[in-house]
CSV table of C-alpha atoms in Angstrom, one decimal:
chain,number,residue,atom,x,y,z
Z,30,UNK,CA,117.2,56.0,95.3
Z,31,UNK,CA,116.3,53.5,92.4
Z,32,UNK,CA,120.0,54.0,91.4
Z,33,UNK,CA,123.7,52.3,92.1
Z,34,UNK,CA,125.0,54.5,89.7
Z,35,UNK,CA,124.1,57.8,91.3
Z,36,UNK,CA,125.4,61.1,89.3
Z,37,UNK,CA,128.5,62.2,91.1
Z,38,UNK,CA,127.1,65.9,90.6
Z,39,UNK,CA,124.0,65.1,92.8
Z,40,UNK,CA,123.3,65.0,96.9
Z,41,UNK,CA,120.2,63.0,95.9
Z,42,UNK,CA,119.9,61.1,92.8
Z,43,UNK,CA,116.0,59.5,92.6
Z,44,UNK,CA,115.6,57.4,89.2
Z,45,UNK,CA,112.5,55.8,88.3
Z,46,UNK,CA,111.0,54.6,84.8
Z,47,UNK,CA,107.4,54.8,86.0
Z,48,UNK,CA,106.7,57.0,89.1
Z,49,UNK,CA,107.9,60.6,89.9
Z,50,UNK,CA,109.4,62.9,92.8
Z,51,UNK,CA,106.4,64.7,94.7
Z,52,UNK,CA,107.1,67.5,97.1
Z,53,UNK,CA,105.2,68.8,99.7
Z,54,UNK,CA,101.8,70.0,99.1
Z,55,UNK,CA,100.0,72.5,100.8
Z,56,UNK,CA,97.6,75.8,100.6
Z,57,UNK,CA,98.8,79.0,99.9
Z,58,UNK,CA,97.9,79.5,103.8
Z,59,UNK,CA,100.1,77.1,105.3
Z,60,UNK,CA,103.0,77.6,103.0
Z,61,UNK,CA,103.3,81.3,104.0
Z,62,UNK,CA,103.2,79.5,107.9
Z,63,UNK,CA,106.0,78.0,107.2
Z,64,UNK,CA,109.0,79.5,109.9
Z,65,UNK,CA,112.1,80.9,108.2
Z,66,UNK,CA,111.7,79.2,105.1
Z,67,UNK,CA,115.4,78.5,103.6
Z,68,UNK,CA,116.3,79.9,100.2
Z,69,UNK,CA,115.9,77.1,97.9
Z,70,UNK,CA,113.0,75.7,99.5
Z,71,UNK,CA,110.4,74.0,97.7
Z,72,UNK,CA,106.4,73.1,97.9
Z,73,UNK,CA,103.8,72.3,95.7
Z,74,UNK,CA,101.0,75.2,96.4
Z,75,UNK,CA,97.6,73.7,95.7
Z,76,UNK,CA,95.7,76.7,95.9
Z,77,UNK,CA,98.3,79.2,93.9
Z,78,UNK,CA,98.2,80.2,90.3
Z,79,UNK,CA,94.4,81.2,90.4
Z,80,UNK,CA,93.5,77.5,92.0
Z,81,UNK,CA,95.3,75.5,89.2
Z,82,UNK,CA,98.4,74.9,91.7
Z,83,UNK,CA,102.1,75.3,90.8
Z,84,UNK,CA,105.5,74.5,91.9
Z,85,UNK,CA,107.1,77.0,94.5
Z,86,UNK,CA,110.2,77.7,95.6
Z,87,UNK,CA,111.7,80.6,98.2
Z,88,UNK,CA,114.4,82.9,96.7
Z,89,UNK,CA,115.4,84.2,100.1
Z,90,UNK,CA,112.7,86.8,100.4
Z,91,UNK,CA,109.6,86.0,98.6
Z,92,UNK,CA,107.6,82.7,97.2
Z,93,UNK,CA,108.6,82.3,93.3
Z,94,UNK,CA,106.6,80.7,90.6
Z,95,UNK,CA,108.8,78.0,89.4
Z,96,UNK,CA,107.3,77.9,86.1
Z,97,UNK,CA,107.2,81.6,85.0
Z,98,UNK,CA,109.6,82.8,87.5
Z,99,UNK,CA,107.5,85.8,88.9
Z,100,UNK,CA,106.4,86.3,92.2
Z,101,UNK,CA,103.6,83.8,93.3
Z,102,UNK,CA,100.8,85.3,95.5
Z,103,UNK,CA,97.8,84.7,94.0
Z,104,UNK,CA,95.6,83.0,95.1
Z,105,UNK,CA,91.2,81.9,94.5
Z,106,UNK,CA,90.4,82.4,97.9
Z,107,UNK,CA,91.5,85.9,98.2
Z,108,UNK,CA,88.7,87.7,99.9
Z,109,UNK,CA,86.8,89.5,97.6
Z,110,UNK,CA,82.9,90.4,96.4
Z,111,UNK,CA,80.8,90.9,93.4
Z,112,UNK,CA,79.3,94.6,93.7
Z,113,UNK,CA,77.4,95.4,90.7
Z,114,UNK,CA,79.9,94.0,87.8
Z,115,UNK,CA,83.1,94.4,89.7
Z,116,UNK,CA,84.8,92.0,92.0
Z,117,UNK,CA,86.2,94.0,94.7
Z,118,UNK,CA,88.8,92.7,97.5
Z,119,UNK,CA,87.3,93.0,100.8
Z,120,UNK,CA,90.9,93.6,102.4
Z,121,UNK,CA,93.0,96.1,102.2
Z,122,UNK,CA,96.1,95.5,100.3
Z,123,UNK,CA,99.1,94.0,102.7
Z,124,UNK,CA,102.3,92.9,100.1
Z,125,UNK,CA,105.2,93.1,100.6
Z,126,UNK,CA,106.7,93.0,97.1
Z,127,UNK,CA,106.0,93.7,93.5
Z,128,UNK,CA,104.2,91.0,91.1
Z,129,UNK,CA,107.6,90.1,89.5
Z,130,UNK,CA,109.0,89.5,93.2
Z,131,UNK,CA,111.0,92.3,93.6
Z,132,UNK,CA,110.5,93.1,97.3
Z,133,UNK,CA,108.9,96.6,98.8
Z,134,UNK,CA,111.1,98.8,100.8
Z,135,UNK,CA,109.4,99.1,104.1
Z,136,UNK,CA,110.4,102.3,105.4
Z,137,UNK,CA,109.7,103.7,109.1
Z,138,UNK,CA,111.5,106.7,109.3
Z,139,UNK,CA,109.5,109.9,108.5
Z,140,UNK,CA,112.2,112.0,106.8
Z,141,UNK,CA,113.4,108.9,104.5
Z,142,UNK,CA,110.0,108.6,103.9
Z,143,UNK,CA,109.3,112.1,102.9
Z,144,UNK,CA,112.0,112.2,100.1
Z,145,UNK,CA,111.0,109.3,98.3
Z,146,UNK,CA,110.1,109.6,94.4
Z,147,UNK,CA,110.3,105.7,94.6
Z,148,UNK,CA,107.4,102.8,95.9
Z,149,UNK,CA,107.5,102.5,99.8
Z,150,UNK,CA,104.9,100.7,102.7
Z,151,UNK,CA,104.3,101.0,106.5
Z,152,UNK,CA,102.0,100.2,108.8
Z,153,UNK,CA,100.3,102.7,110.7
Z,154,UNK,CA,102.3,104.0,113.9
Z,155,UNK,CA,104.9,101.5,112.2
Z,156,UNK,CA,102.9,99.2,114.8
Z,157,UNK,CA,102.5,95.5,112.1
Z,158,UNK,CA,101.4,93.6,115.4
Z,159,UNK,CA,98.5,96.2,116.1
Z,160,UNK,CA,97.3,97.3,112.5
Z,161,UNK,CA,98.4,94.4,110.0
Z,162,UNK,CA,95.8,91.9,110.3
Z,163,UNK,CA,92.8,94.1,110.0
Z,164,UNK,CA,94.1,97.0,107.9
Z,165,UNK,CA,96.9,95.9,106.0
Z,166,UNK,CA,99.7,98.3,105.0
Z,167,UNK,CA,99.9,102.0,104.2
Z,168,UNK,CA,101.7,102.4,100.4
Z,169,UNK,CA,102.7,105.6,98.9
Z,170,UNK,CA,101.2,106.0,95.3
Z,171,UNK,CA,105.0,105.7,93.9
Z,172,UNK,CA,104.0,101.7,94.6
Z,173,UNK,CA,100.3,102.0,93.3
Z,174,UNK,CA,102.0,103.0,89.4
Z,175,UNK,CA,105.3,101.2,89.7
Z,176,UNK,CA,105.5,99.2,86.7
Z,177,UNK,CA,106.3,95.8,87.9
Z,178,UNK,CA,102.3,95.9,89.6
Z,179,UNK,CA,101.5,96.2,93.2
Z,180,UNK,CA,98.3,93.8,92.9
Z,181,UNK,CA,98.6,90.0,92.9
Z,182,UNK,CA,97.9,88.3,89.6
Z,183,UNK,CA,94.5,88.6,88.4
Z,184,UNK,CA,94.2,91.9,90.1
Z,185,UNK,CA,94.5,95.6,89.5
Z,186,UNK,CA,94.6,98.7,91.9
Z,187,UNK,CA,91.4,100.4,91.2
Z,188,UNK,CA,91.3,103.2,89.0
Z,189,UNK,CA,89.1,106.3,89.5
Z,190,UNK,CA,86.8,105.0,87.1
Z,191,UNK,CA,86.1,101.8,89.0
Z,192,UNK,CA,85.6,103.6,92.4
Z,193,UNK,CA,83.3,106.2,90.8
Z,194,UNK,CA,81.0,103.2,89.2
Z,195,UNK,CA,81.5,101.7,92.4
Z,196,UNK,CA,79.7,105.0,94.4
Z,197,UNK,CA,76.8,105.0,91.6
Z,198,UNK,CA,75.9,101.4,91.9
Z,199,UNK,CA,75.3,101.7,95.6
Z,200,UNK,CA,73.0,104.6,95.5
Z,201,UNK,CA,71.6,106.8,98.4
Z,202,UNK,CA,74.0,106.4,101.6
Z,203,UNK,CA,77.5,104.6,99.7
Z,204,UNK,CA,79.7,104.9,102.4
Z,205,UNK,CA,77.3,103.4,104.8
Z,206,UNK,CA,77.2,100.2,102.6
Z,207,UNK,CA,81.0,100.1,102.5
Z,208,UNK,CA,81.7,101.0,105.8
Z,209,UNK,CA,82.4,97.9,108.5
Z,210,UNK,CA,79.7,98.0,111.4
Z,211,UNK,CA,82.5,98.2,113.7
Z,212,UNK,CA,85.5,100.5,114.4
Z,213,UNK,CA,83.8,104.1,113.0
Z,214,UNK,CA,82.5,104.4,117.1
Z,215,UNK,CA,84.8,107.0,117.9
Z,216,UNK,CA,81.9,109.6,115.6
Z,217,UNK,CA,78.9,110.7,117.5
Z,218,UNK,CA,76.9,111.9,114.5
Z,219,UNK,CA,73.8,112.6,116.8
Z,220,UNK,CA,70.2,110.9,117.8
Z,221,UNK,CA,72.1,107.9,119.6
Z,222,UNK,CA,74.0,107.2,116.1
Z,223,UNK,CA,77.8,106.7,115.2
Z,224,UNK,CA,80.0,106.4,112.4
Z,225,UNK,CA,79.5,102.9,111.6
Z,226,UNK,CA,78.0,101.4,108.6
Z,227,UNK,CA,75.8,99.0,107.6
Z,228,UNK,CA,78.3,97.0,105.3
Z,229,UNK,CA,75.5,95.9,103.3
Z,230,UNK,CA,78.2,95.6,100.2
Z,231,UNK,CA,80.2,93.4,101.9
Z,232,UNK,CA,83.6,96.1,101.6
Z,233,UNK,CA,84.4,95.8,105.1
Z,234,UNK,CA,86.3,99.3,105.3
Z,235,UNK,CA,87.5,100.3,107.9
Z,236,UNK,CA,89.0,103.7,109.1
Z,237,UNK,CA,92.4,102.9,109.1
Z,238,UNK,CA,94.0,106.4,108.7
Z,239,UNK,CA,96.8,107.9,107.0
Z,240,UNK,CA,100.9,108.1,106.7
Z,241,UNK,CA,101.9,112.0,106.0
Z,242,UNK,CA,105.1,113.4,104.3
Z,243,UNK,CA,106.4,116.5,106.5
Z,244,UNK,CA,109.1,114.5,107.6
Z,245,UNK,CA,107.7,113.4,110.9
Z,246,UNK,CA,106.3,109.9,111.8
Z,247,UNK,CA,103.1,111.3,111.4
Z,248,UNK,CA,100.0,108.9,111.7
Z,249,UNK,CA,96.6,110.5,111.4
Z,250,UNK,CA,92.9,110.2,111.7
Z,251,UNK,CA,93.0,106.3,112.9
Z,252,UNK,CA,89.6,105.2,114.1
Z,253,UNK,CA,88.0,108.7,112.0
Z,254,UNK,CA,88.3,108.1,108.3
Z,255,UNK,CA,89.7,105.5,105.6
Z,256,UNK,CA,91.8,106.5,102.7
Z,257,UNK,CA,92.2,104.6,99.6
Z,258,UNK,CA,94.5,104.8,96.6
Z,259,UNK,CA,93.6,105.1,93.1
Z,260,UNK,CA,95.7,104.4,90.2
Z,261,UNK,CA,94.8,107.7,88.6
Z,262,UNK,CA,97.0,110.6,88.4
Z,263,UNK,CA,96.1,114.2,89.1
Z,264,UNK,CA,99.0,116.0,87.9
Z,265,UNK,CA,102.5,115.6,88.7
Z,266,UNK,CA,102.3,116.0,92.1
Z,267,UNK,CA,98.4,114.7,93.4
Z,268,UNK,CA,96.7,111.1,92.1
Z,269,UNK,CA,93.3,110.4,93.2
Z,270,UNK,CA,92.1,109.3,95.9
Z,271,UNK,CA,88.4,108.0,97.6
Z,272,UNK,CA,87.7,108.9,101.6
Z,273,UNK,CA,85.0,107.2,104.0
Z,274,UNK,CA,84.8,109.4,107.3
Z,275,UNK,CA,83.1,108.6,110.5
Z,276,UNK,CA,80.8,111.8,110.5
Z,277,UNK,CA,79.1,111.0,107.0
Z,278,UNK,CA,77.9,108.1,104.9
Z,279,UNK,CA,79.4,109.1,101.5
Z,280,UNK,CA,82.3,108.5,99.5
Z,281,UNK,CA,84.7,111.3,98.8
Z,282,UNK,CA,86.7,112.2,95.7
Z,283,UNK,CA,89.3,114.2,96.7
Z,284,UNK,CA,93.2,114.2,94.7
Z,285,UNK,CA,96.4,113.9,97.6
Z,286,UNK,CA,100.2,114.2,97.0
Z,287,UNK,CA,101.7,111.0,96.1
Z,288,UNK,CA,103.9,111.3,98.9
Z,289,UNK,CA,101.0,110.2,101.6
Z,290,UNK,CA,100.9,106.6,102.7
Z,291,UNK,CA,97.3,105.3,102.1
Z,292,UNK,CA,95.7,102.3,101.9
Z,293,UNK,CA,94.5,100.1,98.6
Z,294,UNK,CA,91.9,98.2,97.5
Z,295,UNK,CA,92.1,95.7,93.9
Z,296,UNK,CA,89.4,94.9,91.9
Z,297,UNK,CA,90.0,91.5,89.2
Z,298,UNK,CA,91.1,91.9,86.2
């Protein structure tokens, strides 16, 4: 195009003194809608790179930066909310690969899952099509510290600190202002009342269960209780962690093997 003398290298040789080539443009959204995207593939994300846009391309598993080369997933509309000085995401985390692109093992079977000293994910019941879309995916803490960062750019897995400032700037009742007003029903807490909250805070958790390590596919506590990751170790073996359960309306401190599969929340950096 503009050319008679098209490179002999090139399928497509465009040549122009005074315009340029323009791919496809389109939102983070409908990019990721895009149906078996080819390796190669390129589109202009207007929304990417914290809302400044940038130049994509697929590498056969996950959308790339052009520019930088690292994996591009961020995004300004990511849901989130101010609570007291932090910005909290008000979705649980649900990637499927590491900052730098590298993708996430998603591993199913209980005994695999068990012997892992390495970052893995699931989805409750292994069931995406049920538990995705509302409570993301279930990562042991091996993912939370793996180097190469689980959170999109411009986030962090929040640390013990941050969920403990959290707690305090909510005051009397926390886990009833992070807890959704739906899904907690299952808790009959007495005097007509259940396990839901009030979700004054805007968290939007929900009780989205567990993955345990004894080898087994067991999923536990669905519909009871919420567990969320911190990136704070306890020991070699524990890191800790923050619980909302349907019978109560605080938030727990409590330190779990790393080996669970729990749930994760960022706050921006």
């Amino acid at each position: 195009i503009g050319t008679t003398t098209p490179n002999a290298s090139a399928q497509l040789d465009v040549t122009s003194t005074n315009s340029g080539f323009l791919p496809p443009r389109m939102t983070y959204a409908q990019r990721n809608a895009i149906v078996n995207p080819a390796a190669g593939l390129i589109v202009y994300c207007t929304d990417c790179n914290g809302g400044a846009g940038e130049m994509n391309y697929f590498n056969g598993s996950t959308w790339m930066n052009m520019t930088v080369g690292i994996a591009s997933n961020t995004v300004t509309d990511l849901p989130s909310v101010t609570i007291g000085a932090q910005v909290w995401t008000t979705q649980n985390l649900n990637v499927s690969s590491y900052r730098d692109g590298t993708p996430l093992p998603k591993v199913e079977d209980g005994a695999t899952w068990e012997s892992l000293t390495t970052g893995a994910y699931c989805y409750y019941n292994n069931d995406s099509a049920t538990y995705a879309a509302v409570y993301g995916k279930l990562y042991n803490w091996y993912a939370v510290n793996d180097p190469r960062g689980l959170a999109p750019i411009g986030w962090h897995v929040s640390t013990d600190a941050e969920w403990t400032t959290l707690k305090i700037s909510l005051g009397a009742n926390p886990g009833a202002q992070l807890k959704a007003t739906s899904g907690w029903e299952w808790c009959d807490i007495g005097n007509g009342t259940n396990g839901n909250g009030t979700d004054s805070s805007r968290f939007a958790g929900f009780p989205g269960g567990f993955r345990y390590y004894d080898g087994y596919d067991d999923f536990l506590n669905f519909n009871v209780s919420g567990h969320w990751w911190s990136s704070t170790e306890y020991g070699t073996q524990d890191a800790w962690t923050y619980l909302l359960h349907c019978y109560n309306f605080d938030v727990v401190r409590e330190h779990y093997c790393k080996k669970l599969g729990l749930s994760v929340r960022c706050v921006r950096d």
